[in-house]
Coordinates of C-alpha atoms in Angstrom, one line a residue:
M4 CA 102.9 80.1 105.0
K5 CA 105.4 82.8 105.5
K6 CA 104.2 86.3 106.4
I7 CA 104.8 89.6 104.6
T8 CA 105.4 92.8 106.5
V9 CA 104.4 96.2 105.4
L10 CA 106.1 99.1 107.1
G11 CA 103.8 102.2 107.0
A12 CA 100.1 102.4 107.4
G13 CA 99.4 105.4 105.3
S14 CA 97.0 105.0 102.3
W15 CA 99.5 103.2 100.1
G16 CA 100.9 100.8 102.7
T17 CA 97.4 100.0 103.8
A18 CA 96.2 99.4 100.2
L19 CA 99.1 97.1 99.5
A20 CA 98.5 95.2 102.7
I21 CA 94.9 94.6 101.5
V22 CA 96.2 93.4 98.1
L23 CA 98.6 90.9 99.8
A24 CA 95.9 89.8 102.2
N25 CA 93.4 89.2 99.4
N26 CA 96.1 87.1 97.7
G27 CA 96.1 84.8 100.8
W28 CA 99.3 86.1 102.5
P29 CA 99.3 86.6 106.3
V30 CA 100.3 90.3 106.6
N31 CA 101.9 92.3 109.4
L32 CA 101.1 96.0 109.0
W33 CA 103.2 98.3 111.0
C34 CA 101.8 101.6 112.3
R35 CA 104.0 104.4 113.5
T36 CA 101.8 105.2 116.6
Q37 CA 100.0 103.2 119.2
E38 CA 96.9 105.4 118.7
Q39 CA 96.6 104.5 115.0
K40 CA 97.2 100.8 115.8
E41 CA 94.3 100.8 118.4
Q42 CA 92.0 102.7 116.0
M43 CA 92.6 100.3 113.2
I44 CA 92.3 97.2 115.3
M45 CA 89.0 98.4 116.8
K46 CA 87.4 99.5 113.6
R47 CA 89.2 97.2 111.1
E48 CA 89.5 100.2 108.9
N49 CA 92.1 103.0 108.3
T50 CA 89.6 105.8 108.9
K51 CA 92.2 108.6 108.2
Y52 CA 93.6 107.4 104.9
L53 CA 91.1 104.8 103.5
P54 CA 87.7 105.4 105.1
G55 CA 85.1 102.8 104.3
V56 CA 87.6 100.0 103.3
V57 CA 87.4 97.0 105.6
L58 CA 90.7 95.4 106.5
P59 CA 90.8 91.6 105.8
G60 CA 91.2 89.4 108.9
N61 CA 94.6 88.1 107.9
I62 CA 96.2 91.5 108.4
T63 CA 97.8 91.8 111.8
I64 CA 98.3 95.4 113.0
S65 CA 101.2 96.4 115.2
S66 CA 103.2 99.4 116.3
N67 CA 106.1 97.2 117.4
L68 CA 108.9 97.0 114.8
E69 CA 110.6 94.1 116.3
E70 CA 107.4 92.1 116.5
V71 CA 106.5 92.6 112.8
L72 CA 110.0 91.8 111.6
T73 CA 110.9 88.7 113.8
D74 CA 107.6 86.9 114.6
P75 CA 108.4 85.1 112.3
S76 CA 110.9 86.5 110.0
P77 CA 109.0 87.7 106.9
L78 CA 109.5 86.5 103.4
C79 CA 109.2 90.0 102.1
I80 CA 109.2 93.5 103.7
V81 CA 107.4 96.3 101.9
F82 CA 108.7 99.8 102.8
S83 CA 105.8 102.3 102.4
V84 CA 107.1 105.3 104.3
P85 CA 107.6 108.8 103.0
T86 CA 110.8 109.4 101.0
N87 CA 112.6 111.4 103.7
A88 CA 111.8 108.7 106.3
V89 CA 113.3 105.8 104.4
R90 CA 116.8 106.1 105.7
E91 CA 115.6 106.6 109.3
T92 CA 113.4 103.6 109.0
L93 CA 116.2 101.5 107.6
N94 CA 118.4 102.5 110.5
K95 CA 115.8 101.3 112.9
V96 CA 115.2 97.9 111.3
K97 CA 118.4 96.8 109.6
H98 CA 119.7 94.9 112.6
L99 CA 116.5 92.8 112.5
L100 CA 116.6 91.9 108.8
K101 CA 117.5 88.4 107.6
S102 CA 119.8 88.0 104.6
S103 CA 117.2 86.1 102.7
T104 CA 114.4 88.6 103.0
I105 CA 113.3 90.5 99.9
L106 CA 113.0 94.3 100.4
V107 CA 110.4 96.2 98.3
N108 CA 110.4 100.0 98.2
T109 CA 107.2 101.9 97.2
A110 CA 108.1 105.5 98.0
K111 CA 108.5 107.8 95.1
G112 CA 111.1 110.6 95.5
I113 CA 114.7 111.7 95.8
E114 CA 116.3 112.0 99.2
T115 CA 116.6 115.8 99.8
N116 CA 119.9 116.1 101.5
T117 CA 121.9 113.6 99.4
L118 CA 120.0 113.8 96.1
K119 CA 120.1 110.0 96.0
R120 CA 117.6 107.7 94.5
L121 CA 116.0 105.5 97.1
S122 CA 117.7 102.3 95.9
E123 CA 121.0 104.2 96.6
V124 CA 119.7 105.0 100.1
F125 CA 119.0 101.3 100.7
E126 CA 122.5 100.4 99.4
D127 CA 124.0 102.9 101.7
E128 CA 122.4 101.4 104.7
L129 CA 122.5 97.8 103.6
P130 CA 125.5 97.2 101.3
G131 CA 124.9 94.5 98.8
I132 CA 121.1 94.8 99.0
S133 CA 120.6 95.1 95.3
D134 CA 120.6 91.3 95.1
R135 CA 117.3 91.2 96.9
F136 CA 115.9 94.7 96.4
C137 CA 112.9 95.7 94.2
V138 CA 111.0 98.9 93.4
L139 CA 107.2 98.7 93.0
S140 CA 105.8 101.7 91.1
G141 CA 103.3 102.7 88.5
P142 CA 99.8 104.4 88.0
S143 CA 98.2 103.2 91.3
H144 CA 96.1 105.4 93.5
A145 CA 95.6 103.7 96.9
E146 CA 92.0 104.7 97.0
E147 CA 91.3 102.6 93.9
V148 CA 93.7 99.7 94.6
A149 CA 92.2 99.2 98.1
R150 CA 88.7 98.8 96.5
G151 CA 89.9 96.3 93.9
V152 CA 89.8 98.6 90.8
P153 CA 92.0 96.9 88.1
T154 CA 95.5 98.4 88.3
T155 CA 98.8 97.7 86.7
V156 CA 102.3 98.4 88.2
V157 CA 105.9 97.4 87.5
A158 CA 108.4 95.6 89.7
A159 CA 111.9 96.8 89.0
S160 CA 115.0 95.0 90.1
S161 CA 118.6 94.5 88.9
K162 CA 118.0 90.8 89.5
R163 CA 115.3 89.2 87.3
K164 CA 114.5 86.5 89.8
V165 CA 113.8 89.1 92.5
A166 CA 111.5 91.1 90.2
E167 CA 109.7 87.9 89.2
K168 CA 109.3 86.8 92.9
V169 CA 107.7 90.2 93.8
Q170 CA 105.5 89.8 90.7
D171 CA 104.4 86.4 92.0
I172 CA 103.7 87.8 95.5
F173 CA 101.6 90.7 94.4
I174 CA 99.9 89.8 91.1
S175 CA 96.1 89.1 91.1
P176 CA 93.1 89.5 88.8
Q177 CA 92.8 93.1 90.1
F178 CA 96.5 94.0 90.5
R179 CA 98.7 93.1 87.4
V180 CA 102.4 93.3 87.9
Y181 CA 105.0 93.6 85.1
T182 CA 108.8 93.3 85.6
N183 CA 111.6 95.7 84.5
P184 CA 115.3 95.7 85.0
D185 CA 115.6 99.5 84.8
V186 CA 115.6 100.5 88.4
I187 CA 116.9 104.0 87.7
G188 CA 114.2 104.8 85.1
V189 CA 111.4 103.5 87.3
E190 CA 112.6 105.5 90.2
I191 CA 113.1 108.7 88.2
G192 CA 109.7 108.4 86.6
G193 CA 108.0 107.9 89.9
A194 CA 109.7 110.8 91.5
L195 CA 109.5 113.5 88.8
K196 CA 105.9 112.9 87.9
N197 CA 104.9 114.5 91.2
V198 CA 106.6 117.7 90.2
I199 CA 104.8 117.8 86.8
A200 CA 101.6 117.0 88.7
L201 CA 102.1 120.1 90.8
A202 CA 102.5 122.0 87.5
T203 CA 99.3 120.6 86.0
G204 CA 97.4 121.3 89.2
I205 CA 98.6 124.9 89.2
S206 CA 97.4 125.2 85.6
D207 CA 94.0 123.8 86.6
G208 CA 93.8 126.1 89.6
L209 CA 94.5 129.1 87.3
G210 CA 91.4 128.1 85.3
Y211 CA 93.3 126.9 82.3
G212 CA 92.0 124.0 80.2
D213 CA 92.7 120.6 78.6
N214 CA 95.2 122.1 76.1
S215 CA 97.4 123.5 78.9
R216 CA 97.2 120.2 80.9
A217 CA 98.1 118.1 77.8
A218 CA 101.0 120.4 77.0
L219 CA 102.4 120.1 80.5
I220 CA 102.0 116.3 80.6
T221 CA 103.7 115.9 77.2
R222 CA 106.6 118.3 77.8
G223 CA 106.9 117.1 81.4
M224 CA 107.5 113.6 80.1
T225 CA 110.3 115.1 77.9
E226 CA 111.9 116.5 81.1
I227 CA 111.6 113.3 83.0
A228 CA 113.2 111.3 80.2
R229 CA 115.9 113.9 79.6
L230 CA 117.1 113.8 83.2
G231 CA 116.5 110.0 83.5
V232 CA 118.7 109.2 80.5
K233 CA 121.5 111.5 81.8
M234 CA 121.3 109.5 85.1
G235 CA 121.6 106.2 83.3
A236 CA 118.0 105.1 82.6
S237 CA 116.6 103.7 79.3
P238 CA 114.3 106.2 77.6
L239 CA 112.0 103.2 76.7
T240 CA 111.1 102.9 80.4
F241 CA 109.4 106.3 80.3
A242 CA 107.0 105.1 77.7
G243 CA 105.8 102.5 80.2
L244 CA 103.8 102.2 83.4
S245 CA 106.3 104.0 85.7
G246 CA 106.7 106.8 83.1
I247 CA 103.8 108.0 81.0
G248 CA 101.3 105.8 82.9
D249 CA 102.1 107.2 86.3
L250 CA 102.4 110.7 85.0
V251 CA 99.0 110.7 83.4
V252 CA 97.2 109.4 86.4
T253 CA 98.9 111.8 88.8
C254 CA 98.3 114.8 86.6
T255 CA 94.6 114.1 85.9
S256 CA 93.1 112.5 89.1
M257 CA 91.8 114.2 92.2
H258 CA 93.1 111.3 94.1
S259 CA 96.6 112.9 93.5
R260 CA 97.8 114.9 96.5
N261 CA 100.3 116.7 94.2
R262 CA 97.6 117.7 91.7
R263 CA 95.3 118.9 94.5
A264 CA 98.2 120.9 96.1
G265 CA 98.9 122.4 92.7
I266 CA 95.3 123.5 92.3
A267 CA 95.3 125.2 95.6
L268 CA 98.5 127.0 94.7
G269 CA 97.0 128.1 91.4
Q270 CA 94.0 129.5 93.3
G271 CA 96.3 131.8 95.2
K272 CA 97.0 129.9 98.5
D273 CA 100.6 130.0 99.8
L274 CA 102.6 126.8 100.2
E275 CA 102.5 126.7 104.0
T276 CA 98.7 126.9 104.0
V277 CA 98.3 124.3 101.3
L278 CA 100.5 121.8 103.1
K279 CA 98.7 122.4 106.4
E280 CA 95.3 121.9 104.8
M281 CA 96.4 118.7 103.0
G282 CA 97.4 117.1 106.3
M283 CA 99.4 114.4 104.4
V284 CA 102.8 114.3 102.7
V285 CA 103.0 115.9 99.3
E286 CA 106.1 114.3 97.9
G287 CA 106.4 116.6 94.9
V288 CA 107.3 119.6 97.1
N289 CA 110.6 118.1 98.4
T290 CA 111.2 116.4 95.1
T291 CA 111.0 119.9 93.4
R292 CA 113.9 121.0 95.7
S293 CA 115.9 117.9 94.8
I294 CA 115.3 118.2 91.0
N295 CA 116.4 121.8 91.0
K296 CA 119.8 120.6 92.3
L297 CA 119.9 117.5 90.1
K298 CA 119.4 119.6 86.9
E299 CA 122.5 121.5 87.8
K300 CA 124.5 118.4 88.7
Y301 CA 123.6 116.7 85.4
D302 CA 123.5 119.9 83.3
V303 CA 120.0 119.3 81.9
E304 CA 117.3 121.8 81.0
L305 CA 114.0 121.3 83.0
P306 CA 112.0 124.4 82.4
I307 CA 108.7 123.2 83.9
S308 CA 110.4 121.8 87.0
Q309 CA 112.3 125.1 87.3
E310 CA 109.1 127.2 87.2
V311 CA 107.4 125.0 89.8
Y312 CA 110.5 125.6 92.0
N313 CA 110.2 129.3 91.4
V314 CA 106.5 129.3 92.3
L315 CA 107.0 127.2 95.4
F316 CA 110.2 128.8 96.8
K317 CA 111.1 132.0 95.0
G318 CA 107.9 134.0 95.2
V319 CA 107.1 133.8 91.5
S320 CA 103.3 134.0 90.9
P321 CA 101.7 131.0 89.1
R322 CA 100.6 133.3 86.2
E323 CA 104.1 134.7 85.9
G324 CA 105.5 131.1 85.8
V325 CA 103.2 130.3 82.9
V326 CA 104.3 133.4 81.0
N327 CA 108.0 132.4 81.6
L328 CA 107.3 129.0 80.0
M329 CA 105.3 130.2 77.1
T330 CA 107.9 132.9 76.1
R331 CA 111.0 130.8 76.2
M332 CA 113.4 130.7 73.3
R333 CA 112.0 128.9 70.2
K334 CA 112.8 125.2 70.1
H335 CA 112.6 122.2 67.9
E336 CA 110.3 119.6 69.4
M337 CA 112.4 116.5 68.6
E338 CA 115.7 116.1 70.4
N339 CA 118.5 113.7 69.6
V340 CA 118.3 110.9 72.2
V341 CA 120.3 107.8 71.9
L342 CA 117.9 104.9 72.5
K343 CA 119.1 102.2 74.7
Q344 CA 117.5 99.4 76.7
V345 CA 118.5 98.3 80.1
Q346 CA 118.7 94.5 80.2
W347 CA 119.2 91.8 82.8

């Protein structure tokens, strides 16, 4: 049986390795450091990211990239590294990749320097990769996935057979996978929900209630769809798992790093302190920078994202940001959006 390689032993990479191993696949899990490798081999547990979850015996842990990519060549490679490490990782491994290997990206963000979606980053480094590239996204906290809590996600690819192959590889009684041809929509939904989660966290940190959170989630979904459609996505995608599904779970769960960071900001902590105390990547922070530029590039109005940017980087207080949102010009809720559906 061919192996599957997972690049990145953070919480999500480890959780997906467990899903794959429980499906019977031999899995190579790549760690960035020798220290983490030794700790995980010794304890059969990722104590930093998923304490208390035992790693199945068919997961082989390594810190050697060449080893996990060539011994033997994997059927599928899952990239589970932070957004701004994707291009660097691709540069390190692209000379080792076979043309038949399916590549699955699980990071949710926009590359800060280029404002590119991650599928575009893959295409930059590996021209023609769209024929074997897939995005795996949806409402899926690693802490629950690793423990077998029923979860549903979406596999998005421009090639139906690739999406269905990834579906076959990952699907299980605990991990249901749907397919979708709308790569743009799935990527934008996965990236922008982190910015809205920062906003809902800030609201919670200020002591506001369910009304405020519901308003931010609902109007945040409008912003995500507004930008996504301008970038070529189908608005229907945002009613699905990678849209409203991922947004709700990220804005309401304490598993969400972005929500927890937002809560700390709302309680009065500065960004530097928050990130230091988190000790893990908070994707929404860099995504907020990117979205502030994308809204100008595509000439779209994203008031919630703008206020999150102002709080993070412009010295605006969280309470002032709320006042700015609540006192904007009067609007009609419904907007004229041309419905279209991306198809294979």
